Coordinates of C-alpha atoms in Angstrom, one line a residue:
E5 CA -49.8 173.3 -4.9
A6 CA -52.6 175.0 -3.1
H7 CA -52.3 172.5 -0.2
D8 CA -48.5 173.0 0.0
K9 CA -48.9 176.8 0.0
L10 CA -51.5 176.8 2.8
A11 CA -49.5 174.3 4.9
S12 CA -46.3 176.3 4.6
Q13 CA -47.7 179.8 4.8
Y14 CA -49.9 179.1 7.9
H15 CA -48.0 176.3 9.5
A16 CA -51.2 174.4 9.9
H17 CA -50.0 171.7 12.2
Q18 CA -48.2 174.2 14.5
L19 CA -51.2 176.4 15.2
D20 CA -52.9 176.2 18.6
E21 CA -55.9 173.9 18.7
R22 CA -58.0 176.9 19.8
I23 CA -57.4 178.6 16.5
W24 CA -59.1 175.7 14.6
V25 CA -62.1 175.7 16.9
L26 CA -62.4 179.5 16.5
A27 CA -62.1 179.1 12.7
K28 CA -64.9 176.7 12.6
R29 CA -67.0 178.9 14.8
H30 CA -66.6 181.9 12.5
Y31 CA -67.4 179.6 9.5
V32 CA -70.6 178.5 11.1
A33 CA -71.7 182.1 11.4
L34 CA -71.2 182.5 7.7
L35 CA -73.3 179.4 6.9
E36 CA -76.4 181.1 8.2
R37 CA -76.5 183.3 5.1
S38 CA -75.7 180.4 2.7
Q39 CA -78.3 178.6 0.6
Q40 CA -76.0 175.6 0.3
P41 CA -74.7 175.2 3.9
A42 CA -74.3 171.4 3.6
L43 CA -72.0 171.7 0.6
A44 CA -70.1 174.5 2.4
E45 CA -69.5 172.2 5.4
T46 CA -68.2 169.5 3.1
F47 CA -65.8 172.0 1.5
F48 CA -64.6 173.0 4.9
N49 CA -64.0 169.4 5.8
S50 CA -62.1 168.7 2.6
V51 CA -59.7 171.6 3.2
C52 CA -59.1 170.8 6.9
C53 CA -58.5 167.1 6.2
K54 CA -55.8 168.1 3.7
L55 CA -54.1 170.3 6.2
L56 CA -54.6 168.5 9.5
S57 CA -53.6 165.1 10.8
R58 CA -56.1 162.4 11.6
T59 CA -56.1 163.4 15.3
Y60 CA -58.1 166.5 14.3
F61 CA -60.8 164.5 12.5
K62 CA -63.4 165.1 15.2
N63 CA -66.4 167.3 15.7
D64 CA -64.5 170.1 17.4
F65 CA -62.5 170.8 14.3
I66 CA -64.5 169.6 11.3
F67 CA -68.2 169.0 10.6
V68 CA -68.7 165.4 11.6
R69 CA -72.3 166.4 12.3
P70 CA -74.1 169.2 10.4
A71 CA -74.1 172.6 12.1
V72 CA -76.9 174.2 10.1
A73 CA -80.3 172.6 9.6
T74 CA -81.6 172.5 6.0
D75 CA -85.0 171.0 6.7
Y76 CA -87.0 174.0 5.5
L77 CA -84.3 175.8 3.5
D78 CA -85.5 176.9 0.0
A79 CA -84.6 179.5 -2.7
D80 CA -86.3 182.9 -3.1
T81 CA -88.1 181.2 -6.0
P82 CA -89.6 178.0 -4.5
S83 CA -87.9 174.8 -5.6
Y84 CA -91.2 173.3 -7.0
R85 CA -94.3 174.6 -8.6
C86 CA -97.9 173.6 -7.8
Y87 CA -100.8 172.8 -10.2
Y88 CA -104.4 172.0 -9.5
P89 CA -105.9 169.6 -12.1
V90 CA -109.4 169.5 -10.6
T91 CA -109.8 173.2 -11.0
S92 CA -108.0 173.7 -14.4
G93 CA -108.6 170.3 -15.9
W94 CA -106.0 167.5 -16.3
H95 CA -105.0 168.3 -19.8
A96 CA -104.6 172.0 -19.1
A97 CA -102.6 171.4 -15.9
L98 CA -100.2 169.0 -17.7
R99 CA -99.8 171.5 -20.6
K100 CA -99.0 174.3 -18.1
I101 CA -96.4 172.1 -16.4
V102 CA -94.5 171.7 -19.8
I103 CA -95.0 175.4 -20.8
D104 CA -93.6 176.7 -17.5
F105 CA -90.1 175.3 -18.3
G106 CA -89.8 177.8 -21.1
L107 CA -88.2 175.5 -23.6
A108 CA -87.0 177.2 -26.8
C109 CA -87.5 174.2 -29.0
P110 CA -91.0 173.5 -30.4
F111 CA -92.9 170.3 -29.6
E112 CA -93.8 167.9 -32.4
D113 CA -97.3 167.4 -31.1
I114 CA -97.8 168.5 -27.4
E115 CA -101.5 167.8 -27.4
R116 CA -101.0 164.2 -28.6
D117 CA -98.2 163.7 -26.0
I118 CA -100.3 165.0 -23.1
E119 CA -103.2 162.7 -24.0
R120 CA -100.6 159.8 -23.9
V121 CA -99.5 160.9 -20.4
I122 CA -103.1 161.0 -19.2
E123 CA -103.8 157.5 -20.6
A124 CA -100.6 156.2 -18.9
G125 CA -101.7 157.8 -15.7
R126 CA -105.1 156.1 -15.9
Q127 CA -103.5 152.7 -16.3
S128 CA -101.2 153.3 -13.3
L129 CA -103.9 154.7 -10.9
P130 CA -106.2 152.4 -9.0
A131 CA -109.5 151.6 -10.7
D132 CA -111.5 153.4 -8.0
F133 CA -109.3 156.5 -8.1
A134 CA -111.3 159.7 -7.4
P135 CA -109.7 163.2 -7.1
T136 CA -110.1 164.9 -3.7
S137 CA -110.1 168.5 -2.6
D138 CA -106.3 168.4 -2.1
C139 CA -105.5 166.9 -5.5
Q140 CA -102.4 168.7 -6.9
F141 CA -99.2 168.3 -8.9
H142 CA -95.9 169.4 -7.5
V143 CA -93.1 169.7 -10.1
L144 CA -89.5 170.6 -9.4
G145 CA -88.6 173.9 -11.1
N146 CA -85.6 172.7 -13.2
L147 CA -85.2 169.8 -15.6
F148 CA -82.9 166.9 -14.9
F149 CA -80.6 166.3 -17.8
R150 CA -78.8 163.0 -18.7
N151 CA -77.6 161.6 -22.0
K152 CA -80.2 162.6 -24.7
A153 CA -83.1 163.2 -22.3
A154 CA -84.4 165.9 -20.1
Y155 CA -86.7 164.7 -17.2
I156 CA -89.6 166.4 -15.6
I157 CA -89.7 165.2 -11.9
G158 CA -92.8 165.6 -9.8
R159 CA -95.4 164.1 -7.5
M160 CA -99.2 163.9 -7.4
I161 CA -100.9 164.5 -4.1
N162 CA -104.4 163.1 -3.5
D163 CA -106.0 162.6 -0.2
G164 CA -102.6 163.0 1.4
E165 CA -101.1 160.1 -0.6
V166 CA -98.0 160.7 -2.8
M167 CA -97.6 159.3 -6.3
P168 CA -94.2 160.1 -7.8
F169 CA -94.0 160.7 -11.6
S170 CA -91.4 161.6 -14.2
I171 CA -91.9 162.6 -17.8
P172 CA -88.8 162.1 -20.1
L173 CA -88.4 164.6 -23.0
L174 CA -86.5 163.7 -26.1
R175 CA -85.5 165.8 -29.2
R176 CA -85.8 164.8 -32.9
D177 CA -83.0 165.4 -35.4
D178 CA -85.0 168.3 -36.7
G179 CA -85.0 170.0 -33.2
R180 CA -88.6 169.2 -32.3
L181 CA -89.4 167.8 -28.8
Y182 CA -91.6 165.0 -27.8
I183 CA -92.6 163.1 -24.6
D184 CA -91.1 159.6 -24.7
A185 CA -92.8 158.0 -21.7
A186 CA -94.6 158.7 -18.5
L187 CA -93.3 156.9 -15.4
F188 CA -95.6 156.6 -12.3
G189 CA -94.9 155.2 -8.8
A190 CA -91.7 154.8 -6.7
D191 CA -90.7 151.6 -8.4
Q192 CA -90.5 153.2 -11.8
I193 CA -88.9 156.4 -10.5
E194 CA -86.2 154.7 -8.5
G195 CA -84.7 153.3 -11.6
L196 CA -83.8 156.8 -12.8
F197 CA -81.6 157.3 -9.6
N198 CA -80.0 153.9 -9.7
F199 CA -76.3 153.7 -8.6
S200 CA -75.4 152.1 -11.9
R201 CA -76.3 155.2 -14.0
A202 CA -74.5 158.4 -14.9
Y203 CA -75.2 161.5 -12.7
F204 CA -77.8 164.0 -13.6
M205 CA -77.0 167.6 -14.5
V206 CA -79.4 169.9 -12.6
D207 CA -79.3 173.7 -12.0
M208 CA -80.2 173.9 -8.3
E209 CA -80.0 177.0 -6.2
V210 CA -80.7 175.1 -3.0
P211 CA -79.7 171.4 -3.5
S212 CA -81.1 170.4 -0.1
A213 CA -84.6 171.4 -1.2
Y214 CA -84.3 169.2 -4.3
V215 CA -83.0 166.2 -2.2
R216 CA -85.8 166.7 0.3
F217 CA -88.4 166.6 -2.5
L218 CA -86.7 163.5 -4.1
R219 CA -86.8 161.7 -0.8
S220 CA -90.5 162.2 -0.6
L221 CA -90.7 160.2 -3.9
V222 CA -88.4 157.3 -2.9
P223 CA -88.1 157.4 0.9
T224 CA -86.1 154.2 1.1
K225 CA -83.1 155.8 -0.8
P226 CA -80.7 157.6 1.5
E227 CA -79.8 161.3 1.0
S228 CA -76.2 160.4 0.3
E229 CA -77.2 158.6 -2.9
F230 CA -79.5 161.4 -4.0
Y231 CA -76.7 164.0 -3.6
T232 CA -74.4 161.7 -5.6
M233 CA -76.9 161.2 -8.4
L234 CA -77.3 165.0 -8.7
G235 CA -73.6 165.3 -9.3
L236 CA -72.7 166.4 -5.8
Q237 CA -70.6 163.4 -5.0
K238 CA -68.4 164.9 -2.3
Q239 CA -71.6 165.8 -0.3
G240 CA -72.8 162.2 -1.0
K241 CA -69.6 160.9 0.5
T242 CA -70.0 163.1 3.6
L243 CA -73.5 162.0 4.3
F244 CA -72.6 158.3 3.7
Y245 CA -69.9 158.5 6.2
R246 CA -72.2 160.1 8.8
D247 CA -74.7 157.3 8.1
L248 CA -72.0 154.7 8.7
L249 CA -70.9 156.3 12.0
D250 CA -74.5 156.5 13.1
H251 CA -75.1 152.9 12.1
L252 CA -72.0 151.7 14.0
R253 CA -73.3 153.4 17.2
H254 CA -76.6 151.6 16.9
S255 CA -75.4 148.1 15.9
H256 CA -73.0 145.5 17.2
D257 CA -72.4 143.0 14.3
Q258 CA -68.9 142.7 12.9
F259 CA -67.3 143.5 9.5
V260 CA -66.6 140.2 7.7
T261 CA -65.2 139.1 4.4
A262 CA -67.9 139.4 1.7
P263 CA -69.4 136.1 0.4
G264 CA -68.3 135.0 -3.0
I265 CA -65.1 133.9 -4.8
K266 CA -62.1 135.9 -3.6
G267 CA -60.7 138.3 -6.2
L268 CA -57.2 138.2 -7.6
V269 CA -56.8 142.0 -7.3
M270 CA -59.4 143.3 -4.9
G271 CA -60.4 142.3 -1.4
V272 CA -64.0 142.9 -0.3
F273 CA -65.6 143.0 3.1
T274 CA -69.0 144.1 4.4
L275 CA -71.1 144.7 7.5
P276 CA -74.1 142.3 7.3
S277 CA -76.5 144.9 8.8
F278 CA -75.4 147.7 6.4
P279 CA -76.1 147.4 2.6
Y280 CA -72.7 148.3 1.3
V281 CA -69.3 146.6 0.5
F282 CA -65.8 148.0 1.1
K283 CA -63.2 147.1 -1.5
F284 CA -59.5 147.5 -1.2
I285 CA -56.6 146.9 -3.6
K286 CA -54.4 144.0 -2.5
D287 CA -50.6 144.4 -2.1
K288 CA -50.2 140.8 -3.3
R289 CA -52.2 140.5 -6.5
G290 CA -52.9 137.5 -8.6
K291 CA -52.6 139.6 -11.8
D292 CA -49.6 141.6 -13.1
V293 CA -51.2 145.0 -12.7
S294 CA -50.2 148.0 -10.7
R295 CA -52.2 149.8 -8.0
E296 CA -52.2 152.9 -10.2
F297 CA -53.6 151.0 -13.2
I298 CA -56.5 149.7 -11.1
K299 CA -57.3 153.2 -9.9
Q300 CA -57.3 154.4 -13.5
Q301 CA -59.8 151.6 -14.4
Y302 CA -62.1 152.8 -11.7
Q303 CA -61.8 156.3 -12.9
L304 CA -62.5 155.2 -16.4
V305 CA -65.8 153.8 -15.3
K306 CA -66.6 156.7 -13.0
F307 CA -66.4 159.2 -15.9
H308 CA -68.0 156.9 -18.5
D309 CA -71.7 156.4 -19.2
R310 CA -72.5 153.4 -17.0
V311 CA -75.8 152.7 -18.9
G312 CA -77.4 151.2 -15.8
R313 CA -75.0 148.2 -15.8
M314 CA -71.8 149.3 -14.0
A315 CA -71.8 150.0 -10.3
D316 CA -70.8 153.5 -9.1
T317 CA -68.3 153.7 -6.3
W318 CA -67.3 156.2 -3.6
E319 CA -63.5 156.5 -3.2
Y320 CA -62.3 157.2 0.3
S321 CA -58.9 157.8 2.0
L322 CA -58.0 157.1 5.6
V323 CA -61.2 155.4 6.7
S324 CA -61.2 154.5 10.4
F325 CA -62.9 151.3 11.7
P326 CA -63.2 150.1 15.3
R327 CA -60.9 147.2 15.7
N328 CA -63.4 145.4 18.0
R329 CA -65.9 145.4 15.1
M330 CA -63.6 143.7 12.7
A331 CA -63.9 139.9 12.6
P332 CA -60.6 138.2 13.4
E333 CA -60.6 136.4 10.0
L334 CA -61.0 139.7 8.3
L335 CA -58.2 141.3 10.2
A336 CA -56.0 138.4 9.3
E337 CA -56.9 138.8 5.6
L338 CA -56.2 142.5 5.6
E339 CA -52.9 142.1 7.4
S340 CA -51.8 139.3 5.0
T341 CA -53.0 140.8 1.7
A342 CA -52.8 144.5 2.1
P343 CA -50.5 145.5 5.0
S344 CA -49.4 148.7 3.3
L345 CA -52.9 150.0 3.6
L346 CA -53.2 149.6 7.3
E347 CA -52.5 151.9 10.2
T348 CA -53.3 151.6 13.9
D349 CA -54.9 154.6 15.6
G350 CA -55.6 153.6 19.2
E351 CA -58.5 151.3 19.2
N352 CA -59.2 151.8 15.5
I353 CA -57.8 150.4 12.3
V354 CA -57.3 152.9 9.5
I355 CA -57.5 151.8 5.9
K356 CA -55.7 154.3 3.7
H357 CA -57.7 153.7 0.5
L358 CA -61.1 152.2 -0.1
Y359 CA -63.9 151.9 -2.7
I360 CA -67.4 151.7 -1.3
E361 CA -70.4 150.6 -3.3
R362 CA -73.9 149.1 -2.9
R363 CA -74.0 145.5 -2.0
M364 CA -75.4 143.0 -4.5
T365 CA -75.7 139.2 -4.6
P366 CA -72.8 137.8 -6.7
L367 CA -74.4 136.3 -9.8
N368 CA -72.7 133.0 -9.4
I369 CA -74.2 132.6 -5.9
Y370 CA -77.6 133.7 -7.1
L371 CA -77.6 131.2 -10.0
E372 CA -76.8 128.3 -7.6
D373 CA -80.0 128.8 -5.5
A374 CA -82.3 130.3 -8.1
S375 CA -85.5 128.6 -9.3
E376 CA -85.7 127.8 -13.0
S377 CA -87.7 130.9 -13.8
D378 CA -85.3 133.1 -11.8
R379 CA -82.3 131.5 -13.5
R380 CA -83.8 132.2 -16.9
H381 CA -84.4 135.9 -15.9
A382 CA -80.9 136.2 -14.5
L383 CA -79.2 134.8 -17.7
R384 CA -81.3 137.1 -19.9
E385 CA -80.3 140.0 -17.7
Y386 CA -76.6 138.9 -17.6
G387 CA -76.3 138.9 -21.4
Q388 CA -78.3 142.2 -21.7
A389 CA -76.0 143.8 -19.2
I390 CA -73.0 143.0 -21.5
K391 CA -74.9 144.2 -24.6
D392 CA -75.8 147.5 -22.8
M393 CA -72.1 148.0 -21.9
V394 CA -71.1 147.2 -25.5
A395 CA -73.5 149.9 -26.7
A396 CA -71.5 152.3 -24.5
N397 CA -68.2 151.2 -26.0
I398 CA -67.2 149.1 -23.0
F399 CA -65.8 145.6 -23.1
P400 CA -66.0 144.1 -19.5
G401 CA -63.0 141.8 -20.1
D402 CA -63.5 139.2 -17.4
M403 CA -67.1 138.0 -18.0
L404 CA -67.2 135.4 -15.3
Y405 CA -70.5 135.3 -13.4
K406 CA -68.7 136.2 -10.1
N407 CA -67.9 139.7 -11.5
F408 CA -71.6 140.5 -11.8
G409 CA -74.2 141.1 -9.2
M410 CA -78.0 140.8 -8.9
T411 CA -79.7 143.9 -7.4
R412 CA -82.8 143.8 -5.3
Q413 CA -84.7 145.3 -8.3
G414 CA -83.7 142.1 -10.3
R415 CA -81.1 143.8 -12.5
V416 CA -77.7 142.4 -13.3
V417 CA -74.8 144.9 -12.8
F418 CA -71.1 144.6 -13.4
Y419 CA -68.6 145.5 -10.6
D420 CA -65.1 144.2 -11.4
Y421 CA -63.2 146.8 -13.4
D422 CA -59.5 145.6 -13.5
E423 CA -59.9 144.2 -17.1
V424 CA -62.3 146.8 -18.5
A425 CA -61.4 148.2 -21.9
Y426 CA -62.9 150.3 -24.7
L427 CA -64.6 148.0 -27.1
T428 CA -63.0 149.8 -30.1
D429 CA -59.5 149.0 -28.6
C430 CA -60.1 145.3 -28.7
N431 CA -59.4 142.9 -31.7
F432 CA -62.2 140.3 -31.9
R433 CA -61.0 137.3 -33.8
K434 CA -62.2 133.8 -34.9
I435 CA -59.9 131.0 -33.7
P436 CA -58.0 129.8 -36.8
E437 CA -58.5 126.2 -37.9
P438 CA -55.8 123.8 -36.6
R439 CA -53.2 123.0 -39.2
T440 CA -52.5 119.5 -37.9
P441 CA -53.9 117.1 -35.3
E442 CA -51.0 118.1 -33.1
D443 CA -52.1 121.7 -33.2
E444 CA -55.6 120.7 -32.1
M445 CA -54.2 118.7 -29.1
A446 CA -51.6 121.3 -28.1
S447 CA -51.9 122.9 -24.7
E448 CA -50.8 126.3 -26.1
P449 CA -52.3 128.2 -29.1
W450 CA -50.7 127.4 -32.4
Y451 CA -51.5 130.9 -33.6
P452 CA -50.1 134.3 -32.5
V453 CA -52.1 136.2 -29.8
A454 CA -51.7 139.9 -29.2
R455 CA -52.5 141.6 -25.9
N456 CA -55.7 143.1 -27.2
D457 CA -56.9 139.9 -29.0
V458 CA -60.3 138.5 -27.9
F459 CA -61.7 135.2 -29.0
P460 CA -65.5 135.1 -28.3
E461 CA -65.7 131.4 -29.1
E462 CA -63.7 130.8 -25.9
F463 CA -66.4 132.4 -23.7
G464 CA -68.4 129.2 -23.8
T465 CA -65.7 127.4 -21.9
F466 CA -66.3 129.3 -18.7
L467 CA -69.9 130.4 -19.2
L468 CA -71.6 127.2 -20.4
G469 CA -70.2 124.6 -18.1
N470 CA -73.3 124.5 -15.9
A471 CA -76.0 122.4 -17.6
K472 CA -78.7 124.5 -15.7
V473 CA -77.3 127.7 -17.2
R474 CA -76.4 126.7 -20.8
P475 CA -79.8 126.5 -22.4
F476 CA -80.9 129.9 -21.2
F477 CA -77.7 131.6 -22.3
L478 CA -77.9 130.0 -25.7
E479 CA -81.5 130.9 -26.1
Y480 CA -81.0 134.6 -25.5
H481 CA -77.3 135.4 -26.1
A482 CA -75.7 132.9 -28.3
D483 CA -74.5 135.8 -30.5
L484 CA -72.0 136.8 -27.8
L485 CA -70.0 133.7 -28.8
D486 CA -69.7 134.9 -32.4
P487 CA -66.8 137.3 -33.3
A488 CA -69.1 138.9 -36.0
Y489 CA -71.4 140.2 -33.3
W490 CA -68.6 142.1 -31.6
Q491 CA -67.1 143.3 -34.8
D492 CA -70.4 144.7 -36.0
K493 CA -70.9 146.6 -32.7
Q494 CA -67.3 148.1 -33.1
Q495 CA -68.0 149.3 -36.6
R496 CA -71.3 150.9 -35.5
I497 CA -69.5 152.9 -32.8
R498 CA -66.7 153.9 -35.2
D499 CA -69.4 155.1 -37.6
G500 CA -70.7 157.4 -34.9
E501 CA -73.8 155.5 -34.0
L502 CA -75.1 156.4 -30.4
V503 CA -77.3 153.6 -29.2
D504 CA -80.1 154.5 -26.8
V505 CA -80.1 152.7 -23.5
F506 CA -83.1 154.1 -21.6
P507 CA -83.4 153.9 -17.8
Y508 CA -87.0 152.6 -18.1
P509 CA -88.4 149.5 -19.8
E510 CA -89.2 149.6 -23.5
R511 CA -92.9 148.9 -22.8
Y512 CA -93.3 152.3 -21.2
R513 CA -92.2 154.2 -24.3
F514 CA -95.0 155.8 -26.3
E515 CA -93.3 155.3 -29.6
T516 CA -93.3 151.5 -29.2
T517 CA -96.8 151.0 -27.7

């Protein structure tokens, strides 16, 4: 409605081009007083892209490049606080960090918890660690909330070196707080910001200052992913597209069809030198599902708790690609499987609708080339991925290995959503005993099958065919073949049980050590 009103009232496409350039110039002047100029630029782009045709999608009319630098932008109250453990003592400094958040709930035993954090820090620091004159803690001024936990995010500086840390806080049923773990180092911190987890809720006056701080903790992760994980997904999309344009200017390889078994519903292509995949819904689909249904499935996962096992996606419209960077085989595939999505814009190919996500190695390909120890790990991860999704009331539907990927951190993540369903909407059944020998030999089931019926005994047919895979699957996850396992999980969810799926290994938790 708002778009139609603006378009009709101001006749957007009929205005002189100089008007749009002038509008942007006045907007830039307003940005100088904003503490969130990057988000304001993205808002301006969103409005303009709704009103203007694609010919205006260039730097004269929208913010293809940022107009205001945010490198040293910060709030009146600094975004992070400093503490000096050498002067005040380690215990006192950590205690002050917790107190400064002003939490209303009392702690169960804060002195005990701080000693646990100090001990975890000792185990993580080098044996020859010695504090220097610049030794200090920097801690972001607001907590990061997700699921049942609140996270303190900070870094320790010593002799110019940076060690990231995070302290998760949990709450007992009686309202008392306790520290659940202490995470040290980029490898442990990165898992909190993984693309397969739900977004954080954070109260940020100046988001760019928080993202700048987070990038100092995990420099390999791009700004686009940090903005997204902080719940500012549109800004994440803006920055991702800028990164893509910049990468295209500095590379010369071609977009190609992604390796792996072709999907019945989705097509996937990638740029080998860029760590993402681009997914489109085919016009000619091998399953009887509508385009709208598939979009709903992706939305379902987007707004659900992804528990570290379902890949997040950025959804884009009207994405332009240089035709000369598209491999001929890929162009032929696009033209044959999704012609309704394609437009030609001079030397560019415009794809009307895309999902973009982090690239992973398809699990079926990974298993083919893996060593025995890696295969064991992959199968254990595969089954655990399914069990984590089950804990979040998600049934993946199509459990073939090709629908899962192995990340560079060694985690298995699910990414094919066209058959996803809520676990509690499924009917898990045992296959009835055959009544006659003819029943047993029949090509069709001798028993009625409803649309939501699932027979876990059948999973073995397509999961256990490979002799190199079968023993590891059965060792760790034979219960997935038993209807009773699924029925029990359904009942627990219906009873209101909320299973904890933590974004850090169980061994880091103080309660279990």
